[in-house]
Amino acid sequence: MSKVLLISTGGTITMVRSKTSGALVPADIENFKAYMPELFAGDIQVDIQAFSPLLDSSDVNPDCWVRMARMVYDHYEDYDGFVILHGTDTMSYSASALSFMLENLSKPVVFTGSQLPVGVLRSDAKENLLTAIEIAAAQDEEGNAIVPEVTIYFEDRLFRANRTTKRNAEHFSAFNSYNYPALAKAGVHITYQPHLVHYTDLNAPLRLHTNFDCNVAVLKLFPGIQQPVVRALLRTRGLKGVVLETFGAGNAPTDKWLYRELKAAVDKGIVIVNKTQCNTGSVEMGLYAVSLNLMKAGVISGHDITTEALLTKMMLLFGENPDDTELVSTLLGKDICGEMTID
Ligand code: ASP
């Protein structure tokens, strides 16, 4: 019998409406289990571990990522796969973070949740969770996991976690992976796409990375952005890295002050990575003249990475390599576990 560990952190899937405020709040895990007898009726053994209290994902932070990753690491040999129940709001951040924290992963870690609480009649909770469990347990004829990656399963698609973005606060199809195809689609059958899966050396032992440095920021450019705003952010004490959200193929205004501020920051040792504001497509510095200043200032290309993946990767790299900015810059320009396409 396959064994899956279900780790519940909270999210809408576990929520009930508060009698006092009327707002949705996480209930406890026993309440959730009562709605999900199917969990214990199938041919996969499901054990549960839960955060206490369960959280809305707006309250999930890097300490929580460490707790989740540790739960996987500590029980790695005991289970065929892992499912993490999580709120949708920051699921892409958490799942991206775990994809970098769990080096040499050779078992599935599937994040899922729902847009309606489990107790609501039209809820998407059961389908999402039961399919995620099936995916976490799925193995080929040799007994190897079919998708040994950190992924997000939602509605009917399985995506590589570090390629996802929450795209919809209303529809059941809450996530998308704009720059990489789905790893599986679920209908009557689950159709896997093994040629798209990122496999690691099965003999390499799982390594856990847990140090995050949160001294990073996102700077989103817009027409009319003012120097004092940019200067205030780039001169923040202790700042180590910046995700620079640019226009189109990685373009920015050509104002001299912007170049000077960026260059001064890079010269001070701040790592700045260019991430396009477009969901689909890639940064291509040098394609337009309006990106040349960024190159000259020492800004690195983020290619087609998501903001969620870039931020979490940056935080982990700075946390793990506190005295080696050069190594952090080099690794930010490289694909570590399928998070970006470098042509
Ligand atoms: N606010 C909820 C959360 O992220 C939303 C959800 O789960 O869909 O925890």
Short mmCIF file of C-alpha atoms and ligand atoms in Angstrom, two decimals, residues 10-13 15 55-58 86-90 114-115 154 166, ligand 1:
data_model
loop_
_atom_site.label_atom_id
_atom_site.label_comp_id
_atom_site.label_asym_id
_atom_site.label_seq_id
_atom_site.Cartn_x
_atom_site.Cartn_y
_atom_site.Cartn_z
CA GLY A 10 -4.51 25.84 6.65
CA GLY A 11 -6.06 27.93 3.89
CA THR A 12 -9.66 28.23 2.69
CA ILE A 13 -9.89 24.46 2.29
CA MET A 15 -11.94 27.23 6.89
CA LEU A 55 -3.09 29.56 9.09
CA ASP A 56 -4.50 31.80 6.45
CA SER A 57 -1.66 31.87 3.94
CA SER A 58 -1.27 35.64 4.29
CA HIS A 86 -2.11 25.55 1.89
CA GLY A 87 -4.07 28.74 1.28
CA THR A 88 -4.02 29.84 -2.31
CA ASP A 89 -3.00 33.46 -1.69
CA THR A 90 0.69 32.76 -1.08
CA SER A 114 -9.35 25.14 -2.65
CA GLN A 115 -11.29 28.27 -3.48
CA PHE A 154 -5.34 22.81 -8.80
CA LYS A 166 -2.01 32.81 -8.50
N1 ASP B 1 -7.02 33.64 2.19
C1 ASP B 1 -6.96 32.25 1.84
C2 ASP B 1 -5.54 31.77 2.07
O1 ASP B 1 -4.69 32.02 1.28
C3 ASP B 1 -7.35 32.06 0.42
C4 ASP B 1 -7.38 30.62 -0.05
O2 ASP B 1 -6.96 29.70 0.58
O3 ASP B 1 -7.90 30.41 -1.18
O4 ASP B 1 -5.27 31.18 3.10
#
